[in-house]
GROMACS .gro file of C-alpha atoms in nm:
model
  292
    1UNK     CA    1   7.513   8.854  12.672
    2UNK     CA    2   7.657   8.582  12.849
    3UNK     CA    3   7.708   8.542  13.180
    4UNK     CA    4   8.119   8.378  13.285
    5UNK     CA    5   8.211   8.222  13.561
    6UNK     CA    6   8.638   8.199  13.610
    7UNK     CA    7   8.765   7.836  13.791
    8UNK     CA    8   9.117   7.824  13.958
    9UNK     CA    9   9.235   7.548  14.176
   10UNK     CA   10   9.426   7.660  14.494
   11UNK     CA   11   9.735   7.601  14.365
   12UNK     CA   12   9.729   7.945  14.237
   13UNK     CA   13   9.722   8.165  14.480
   14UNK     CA   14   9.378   8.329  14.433
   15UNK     CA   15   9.160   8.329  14.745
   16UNK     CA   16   8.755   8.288  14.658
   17UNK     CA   17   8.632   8.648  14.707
   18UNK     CA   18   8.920   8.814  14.536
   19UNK     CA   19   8.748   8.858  14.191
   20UNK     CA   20   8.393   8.912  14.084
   21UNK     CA   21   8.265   8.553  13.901
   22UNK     CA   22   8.616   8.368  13.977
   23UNK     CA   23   8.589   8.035  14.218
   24UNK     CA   24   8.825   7.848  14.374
   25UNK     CA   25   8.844   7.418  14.337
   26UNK     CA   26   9.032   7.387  14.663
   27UNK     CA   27   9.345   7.138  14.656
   28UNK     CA   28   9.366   6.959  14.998
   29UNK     CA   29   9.711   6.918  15.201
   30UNK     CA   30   9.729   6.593  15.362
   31UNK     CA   31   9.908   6.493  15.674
   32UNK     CA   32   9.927   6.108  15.836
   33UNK     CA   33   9.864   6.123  16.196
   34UNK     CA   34   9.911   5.788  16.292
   35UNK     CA   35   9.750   5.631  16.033
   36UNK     CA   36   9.460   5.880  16.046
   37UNK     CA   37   9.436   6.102  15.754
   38UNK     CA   38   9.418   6.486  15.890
   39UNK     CA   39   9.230   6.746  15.551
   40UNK     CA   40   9.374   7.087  15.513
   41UNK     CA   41   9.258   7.340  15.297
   42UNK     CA   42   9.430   7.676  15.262
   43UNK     CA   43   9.321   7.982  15.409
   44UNK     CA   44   8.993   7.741  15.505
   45UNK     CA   45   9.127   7.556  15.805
   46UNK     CA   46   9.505   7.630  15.811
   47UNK     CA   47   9.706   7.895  15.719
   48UNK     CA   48  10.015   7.931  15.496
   49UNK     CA   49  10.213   8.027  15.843
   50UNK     CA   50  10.063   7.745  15.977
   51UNK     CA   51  10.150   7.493  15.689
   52UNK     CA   52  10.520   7.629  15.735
   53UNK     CA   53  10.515   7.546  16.127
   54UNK     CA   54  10.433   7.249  16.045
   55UNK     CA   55  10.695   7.141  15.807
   56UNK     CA   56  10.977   7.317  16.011
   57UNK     CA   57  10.842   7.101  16.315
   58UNK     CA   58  10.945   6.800  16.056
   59UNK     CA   59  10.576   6.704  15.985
   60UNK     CA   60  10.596   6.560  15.606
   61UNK     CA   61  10.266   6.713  15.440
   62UNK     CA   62  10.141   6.570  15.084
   63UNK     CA   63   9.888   6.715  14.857
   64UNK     CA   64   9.627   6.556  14.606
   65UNK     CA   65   9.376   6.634  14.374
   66UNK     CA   66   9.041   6.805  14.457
   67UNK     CA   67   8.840   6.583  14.560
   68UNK     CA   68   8.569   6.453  14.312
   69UNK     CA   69   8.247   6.550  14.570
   70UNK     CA   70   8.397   6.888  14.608
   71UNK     CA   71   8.482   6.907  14.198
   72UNK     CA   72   8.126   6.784  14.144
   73UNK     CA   73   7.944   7.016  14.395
   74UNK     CA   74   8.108   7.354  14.282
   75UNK     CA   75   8.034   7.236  13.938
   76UNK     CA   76   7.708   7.160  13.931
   77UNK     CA   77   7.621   7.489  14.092
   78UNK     CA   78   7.828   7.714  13.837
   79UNK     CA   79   7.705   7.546  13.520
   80UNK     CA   80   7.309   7.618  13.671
   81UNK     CA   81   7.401   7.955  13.730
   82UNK     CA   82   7.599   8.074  13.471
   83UNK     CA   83   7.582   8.033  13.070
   84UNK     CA   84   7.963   7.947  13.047
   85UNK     CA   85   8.253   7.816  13.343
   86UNK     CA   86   8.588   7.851  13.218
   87UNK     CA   87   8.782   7.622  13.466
   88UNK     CA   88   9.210   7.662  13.456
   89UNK     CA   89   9.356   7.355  13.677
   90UNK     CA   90   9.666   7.330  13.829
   91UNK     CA   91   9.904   7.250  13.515
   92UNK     CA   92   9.986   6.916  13.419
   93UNK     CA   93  10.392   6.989  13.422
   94UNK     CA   94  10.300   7.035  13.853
   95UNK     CA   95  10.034   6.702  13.872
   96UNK     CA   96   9.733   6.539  13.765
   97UNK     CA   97   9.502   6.775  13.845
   98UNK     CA   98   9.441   6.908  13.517
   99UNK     CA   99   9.362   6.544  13.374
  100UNK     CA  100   9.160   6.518  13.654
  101UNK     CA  101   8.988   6.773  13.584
  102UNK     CA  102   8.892   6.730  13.260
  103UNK     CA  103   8.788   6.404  13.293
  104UNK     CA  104   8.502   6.497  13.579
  105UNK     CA  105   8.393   6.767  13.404
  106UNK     CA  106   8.340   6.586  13.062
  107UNK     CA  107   7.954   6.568  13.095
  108UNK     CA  108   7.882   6.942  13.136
  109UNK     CA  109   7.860   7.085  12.827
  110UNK     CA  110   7.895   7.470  12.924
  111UNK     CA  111   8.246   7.403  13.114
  112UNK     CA  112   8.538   7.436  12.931
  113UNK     CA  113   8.894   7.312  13.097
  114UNK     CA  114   9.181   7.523  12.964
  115UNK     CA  115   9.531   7.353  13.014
  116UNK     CA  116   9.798   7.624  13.071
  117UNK     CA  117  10.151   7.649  13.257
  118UNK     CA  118  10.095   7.907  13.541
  119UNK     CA  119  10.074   7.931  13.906
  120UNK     CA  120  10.178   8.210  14.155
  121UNK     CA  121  10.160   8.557  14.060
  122UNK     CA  122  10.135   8.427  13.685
  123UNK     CA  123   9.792   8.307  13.743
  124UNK     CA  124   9.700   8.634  13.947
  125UNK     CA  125   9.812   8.819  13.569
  126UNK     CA  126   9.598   8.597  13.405
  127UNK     CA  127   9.307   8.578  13.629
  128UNK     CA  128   9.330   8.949  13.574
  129UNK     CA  129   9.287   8.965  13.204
  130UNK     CA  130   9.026   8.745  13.225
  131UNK     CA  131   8.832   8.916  13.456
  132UNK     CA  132   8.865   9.199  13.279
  133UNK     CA  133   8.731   9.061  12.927
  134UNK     CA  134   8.435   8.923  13.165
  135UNK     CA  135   8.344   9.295  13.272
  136UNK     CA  136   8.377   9.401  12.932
  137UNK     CA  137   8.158   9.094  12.804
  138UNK     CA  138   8.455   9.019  12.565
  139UNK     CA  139   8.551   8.608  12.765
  140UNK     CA  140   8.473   8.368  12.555
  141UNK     CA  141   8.653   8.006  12.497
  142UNK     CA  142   8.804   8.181  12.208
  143UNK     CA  143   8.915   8.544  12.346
  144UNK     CA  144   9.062   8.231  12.603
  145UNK     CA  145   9.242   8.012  12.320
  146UNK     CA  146   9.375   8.350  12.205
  147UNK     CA  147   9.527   8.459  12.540
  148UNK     CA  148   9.672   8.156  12.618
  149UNK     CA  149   9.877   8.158  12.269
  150UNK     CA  150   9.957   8.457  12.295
  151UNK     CA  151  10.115   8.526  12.613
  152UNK     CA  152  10.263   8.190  12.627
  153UNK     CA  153  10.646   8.199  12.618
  154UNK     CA  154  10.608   8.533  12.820
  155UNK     CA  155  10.683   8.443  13.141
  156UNK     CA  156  10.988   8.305  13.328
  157UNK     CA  157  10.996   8.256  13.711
  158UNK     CA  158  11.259   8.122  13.937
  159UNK     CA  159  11.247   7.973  14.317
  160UNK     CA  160  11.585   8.021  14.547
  161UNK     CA  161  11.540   7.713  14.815
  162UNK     CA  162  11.835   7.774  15.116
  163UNK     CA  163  11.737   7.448  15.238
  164UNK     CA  164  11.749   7.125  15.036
  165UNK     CA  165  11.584   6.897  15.336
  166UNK     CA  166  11.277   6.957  15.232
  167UNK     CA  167  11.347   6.900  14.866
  168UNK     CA  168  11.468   6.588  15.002
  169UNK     CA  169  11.153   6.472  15.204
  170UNK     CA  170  10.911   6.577  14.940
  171UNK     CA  171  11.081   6.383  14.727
  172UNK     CA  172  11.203   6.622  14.441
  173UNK     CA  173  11.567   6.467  14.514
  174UNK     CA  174  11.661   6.164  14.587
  175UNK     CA  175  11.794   6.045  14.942
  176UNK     CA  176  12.120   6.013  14.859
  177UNK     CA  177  12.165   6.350  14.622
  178UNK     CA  178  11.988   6.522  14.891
  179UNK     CA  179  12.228   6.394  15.157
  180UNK     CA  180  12.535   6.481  14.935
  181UNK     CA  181  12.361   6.824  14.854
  182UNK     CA  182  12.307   6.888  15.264
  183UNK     CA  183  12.666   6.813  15.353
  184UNK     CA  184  12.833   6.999  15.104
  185UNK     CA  185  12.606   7.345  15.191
  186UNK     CA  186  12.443   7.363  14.853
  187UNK     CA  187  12.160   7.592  14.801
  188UNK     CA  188  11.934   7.535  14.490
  189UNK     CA  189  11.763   7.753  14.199
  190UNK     CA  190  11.415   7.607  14.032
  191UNK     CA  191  11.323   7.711  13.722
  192UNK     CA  192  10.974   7.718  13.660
  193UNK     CA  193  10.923   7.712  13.300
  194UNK     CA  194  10.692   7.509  13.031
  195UNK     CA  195  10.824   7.200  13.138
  196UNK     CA  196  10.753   7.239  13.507
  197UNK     CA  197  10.956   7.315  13.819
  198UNK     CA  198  11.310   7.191  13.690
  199UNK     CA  199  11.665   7.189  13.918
  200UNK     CA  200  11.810   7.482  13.735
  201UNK     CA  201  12.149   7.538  13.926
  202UNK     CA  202  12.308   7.498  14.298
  203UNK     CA  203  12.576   7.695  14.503
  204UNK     CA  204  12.738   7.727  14.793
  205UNK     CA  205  12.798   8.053  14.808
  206UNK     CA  206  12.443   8.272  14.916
  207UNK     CA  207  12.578   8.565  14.736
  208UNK     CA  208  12.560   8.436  14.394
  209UNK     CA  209  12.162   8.315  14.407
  210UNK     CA  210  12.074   8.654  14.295
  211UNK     CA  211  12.285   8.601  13.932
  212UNK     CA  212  12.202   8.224  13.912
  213UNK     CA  213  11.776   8.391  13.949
  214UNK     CA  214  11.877   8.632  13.638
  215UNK     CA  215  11.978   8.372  13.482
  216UNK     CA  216  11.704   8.182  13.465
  217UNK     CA  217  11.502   8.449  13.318
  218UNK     CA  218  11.763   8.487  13.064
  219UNK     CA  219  11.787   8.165  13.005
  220UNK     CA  220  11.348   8.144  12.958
  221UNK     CA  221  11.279   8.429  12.761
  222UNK     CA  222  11.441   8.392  12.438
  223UNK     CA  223  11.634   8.780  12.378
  224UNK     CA  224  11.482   8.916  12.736
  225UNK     CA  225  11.502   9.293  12.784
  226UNK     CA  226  11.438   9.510  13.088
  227UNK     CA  227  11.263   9.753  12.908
  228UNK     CA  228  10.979   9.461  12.776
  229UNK     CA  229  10.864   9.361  13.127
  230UNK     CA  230  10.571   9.433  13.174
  231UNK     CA  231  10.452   9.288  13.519
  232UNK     CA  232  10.753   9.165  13.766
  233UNK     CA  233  10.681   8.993  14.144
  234UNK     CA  234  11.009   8.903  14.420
  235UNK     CA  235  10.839   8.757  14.743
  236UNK     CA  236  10.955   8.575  15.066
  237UNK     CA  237  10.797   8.264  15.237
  238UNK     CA  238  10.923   8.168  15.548
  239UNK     CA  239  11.191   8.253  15.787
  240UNK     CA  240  11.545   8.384  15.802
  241UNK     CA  241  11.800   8.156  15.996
  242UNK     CA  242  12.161   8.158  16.105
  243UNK     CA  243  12.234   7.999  15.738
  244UNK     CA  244  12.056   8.240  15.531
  245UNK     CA  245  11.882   8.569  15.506
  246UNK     CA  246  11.589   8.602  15.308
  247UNK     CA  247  11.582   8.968  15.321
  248UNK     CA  248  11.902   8.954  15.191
  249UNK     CA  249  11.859   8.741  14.882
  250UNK     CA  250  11.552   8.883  14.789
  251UNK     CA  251  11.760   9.254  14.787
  252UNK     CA  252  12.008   9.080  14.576
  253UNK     CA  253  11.755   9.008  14.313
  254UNK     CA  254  11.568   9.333  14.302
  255UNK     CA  255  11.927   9.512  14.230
  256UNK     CA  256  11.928   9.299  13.960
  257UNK     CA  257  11.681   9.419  13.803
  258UNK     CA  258  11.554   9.821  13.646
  259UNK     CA  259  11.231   9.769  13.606
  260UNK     CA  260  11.017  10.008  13.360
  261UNK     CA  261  10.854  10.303  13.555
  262UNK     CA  262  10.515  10.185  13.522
  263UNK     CA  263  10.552   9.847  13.599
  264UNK     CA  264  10.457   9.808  13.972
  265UNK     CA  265  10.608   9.548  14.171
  266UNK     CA  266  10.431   9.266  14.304
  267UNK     CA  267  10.532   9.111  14.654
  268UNK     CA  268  10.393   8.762  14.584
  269UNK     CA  269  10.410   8.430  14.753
  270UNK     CA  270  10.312   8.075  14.602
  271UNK     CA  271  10.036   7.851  14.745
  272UNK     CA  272  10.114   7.650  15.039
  273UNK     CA  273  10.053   7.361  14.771
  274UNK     CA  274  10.383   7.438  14.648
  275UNK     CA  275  10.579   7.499  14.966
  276UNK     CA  276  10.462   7.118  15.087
  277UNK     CA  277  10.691   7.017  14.782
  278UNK     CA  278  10.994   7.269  14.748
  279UNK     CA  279  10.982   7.354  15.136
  280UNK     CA  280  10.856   7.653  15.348
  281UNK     CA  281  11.169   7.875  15.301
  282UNK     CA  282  11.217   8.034  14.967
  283UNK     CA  283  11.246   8.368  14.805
  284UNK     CA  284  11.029   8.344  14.475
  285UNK     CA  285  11.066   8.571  14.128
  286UNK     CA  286  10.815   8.567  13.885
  287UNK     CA  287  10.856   8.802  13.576
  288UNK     CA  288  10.664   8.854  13.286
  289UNK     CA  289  10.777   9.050  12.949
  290UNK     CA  290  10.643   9.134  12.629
  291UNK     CA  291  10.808   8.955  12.342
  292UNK     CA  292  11.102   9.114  12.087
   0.00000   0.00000   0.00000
C-alpha cells in the first residue's frame, strides 16, 4: 500500500493544512523597494487583503517561480517520507513554473510532475478527487493520467475586471490600449480556458458583464447545459467603488444561472498570484460540467 503525498503551488488557492498528504510549493510576490527586493508569501507573511492594499496604494507587485532552495527542501523531505509525490505546478498557459518544475525535480525518481490547466476553485475540485483516491488507496500516476483526460474540456471560468489600470501596469495590455481602454470606460471579461487567461470581450456598459460571463462558458464548453454542471463557484475580490458594484455584478451572474439542486455553490476567490496580474478588483466564475 503506498503511501501519496499531493504538491500544489500557491497559485491555486489551497492553503497547507487544508488536506491530509497535500503540500503547498509557495510562489513568492515580489515588490522593489528602492532597489531592495521585499519576499511575500501568501497567507505566510501577507495577506490577500493586504496584497490588494497594496496595489490600490499603486505599489506594482510581480511574482516568480518558487524558488529552487524552497523547491529542493520540500522535496527532499516528501520523497523520504512518502513512496510516491504527485506534484501539479502552476500551468504553463499562466508561467514557467511548471517547466520549472519539472526540470528540478528530474533526479527524484518517486516524484511525478503532472502538467494540467487549472487554478482557483478548479484546482480545489481536483485536489479533491485526488485526495479522495489517496484515502481510498486508489492515486496512482495512472488513476492521475486518467483524471486529467478525462475531465479535461470540463471546465470553463471567466474573470469580470471593472478596472483596466491594473491590466495595464501588470502588463497584460499594452500602454497605449490600456490608455484608450481607461478613457473610453471599458470594463473587460477574461476567459480562462486551455490556452490561458485570454481578453475575451469589453463593455462599457456594467450591466451587460453578467451575459458577456455566460458567454464565455458557452463559448468553452462545447453544447453546455445547466442541467450537466456539476460543481459551479461566483466569488468577489476586492472592493466596490463609485464606478462599480461588485455585489452587483456578481448577482447578475448568479441569475444567470439554475444550477442543479445538488450542486452547492462555491464562493471562491483566486490566489493573490493572480490578482498581482489582472488587478485586486474582480468578480470571478468558475464552472465545471459533465460532458454531452
Amino acid at each position: 500500500m503506498a503511501k501519496c503525498a499531493i504538491v500544489f503551488d500557491s497559485v491555486s488557492g489551497i492553503k497547507d493544512g487544508d488536506f491530509p498528504d497535500t503540500y503547498i510549493l509557495p510562489i513568492p510576490i515580489i515588490e522593489d523597494i528602492n532597489g531592495k527586493f521585499a519576499e511575500y508569501y501568501e497567507n505566510v507573511n501577507i495577506t490577500n487583503e493586504g496584497i490588494i492594499d497594496k496595489l490600490i496604494s499603486g505599489v506594482t507587485l510581480k511574482t516568480s517561480q518558487t524558488i529552487p532552495r524552497e523547491l529542493f527542501k520540500l522535496m527532499d523531505k516528501l520523497s523520504d517520507q512518502y513512496d510516491q509525490v504527485f506534484v501539479f505546478p502552476n500551468p504553463p498557459q499562466i508561467s514557467k513554473q511548471y517547466e520549472n518544475v519539472k526540470m528540478h525535480c528530474a533526479d527524484y525518481s518517486n516524484v511525478h510532475v503532472f502538467q494540467h490547466n487549472t487554478v482557483g476553485a478548479f484546482s480545489l475540485w481536483m485536489c479533491q478527487e485526488f485526495v479522495k483516491l489517496n484515502k481510498s488507496n486508489k492515486l496512482t500516476k495512472e488513476s492521475i493520467e486518467k483524471y486529467l483526460a478525462e475531465n479535461k474540456d470540463d471546465v470553463a471560468g471567466a474573470l469580470i475586471i471593472p478596472e483596466v489600470k491594473y491590466l495595464t501596469r501588470s502588463g497584460r495590455l499594452t500602454p497605449i490600449k490600456g490608455a484608450v481602454a481607461q478613457m473610453l470606460g471599458y470594463k473587460i471579461v477574461i476567459s480562462y480556458t486551455d490556452a490561458g487567461l485570454q481578453m475575451f470581450n469589453k463593455t462599457r456598459d456594467t450591466d451587460k458583464l453578467a451575459d458577456i460571463a455566460y458567454d464565455v462558458i458557452k463559448a468553452t464548453l462545447k453544447n453546455f447545459d445547466q442541467k450537466k454542471i456539476t460543481h459551479f463557484s461566483l466569488g468577489i475580490n476586492g472592493y466596490s467603488n463609485r464606478h462599480f458594484n461588485l455585489v452587483e455584478i456578481k448577482k447578475n451572474v448568479a441569475n444567470k444561472f439554475n444550477l442543479p439542486s445538488k450542486v452547492k455553490p462555491y464562493n471562491l476567490n483566486l490566489s493573490s498570484i493572480i490578482t498581482c496580474h489582472t488587478g485586486p478588483n474582480y468578480v470571478v466564475l468558475c464552472v465545471k460540467a459533465k460532458k454531452n
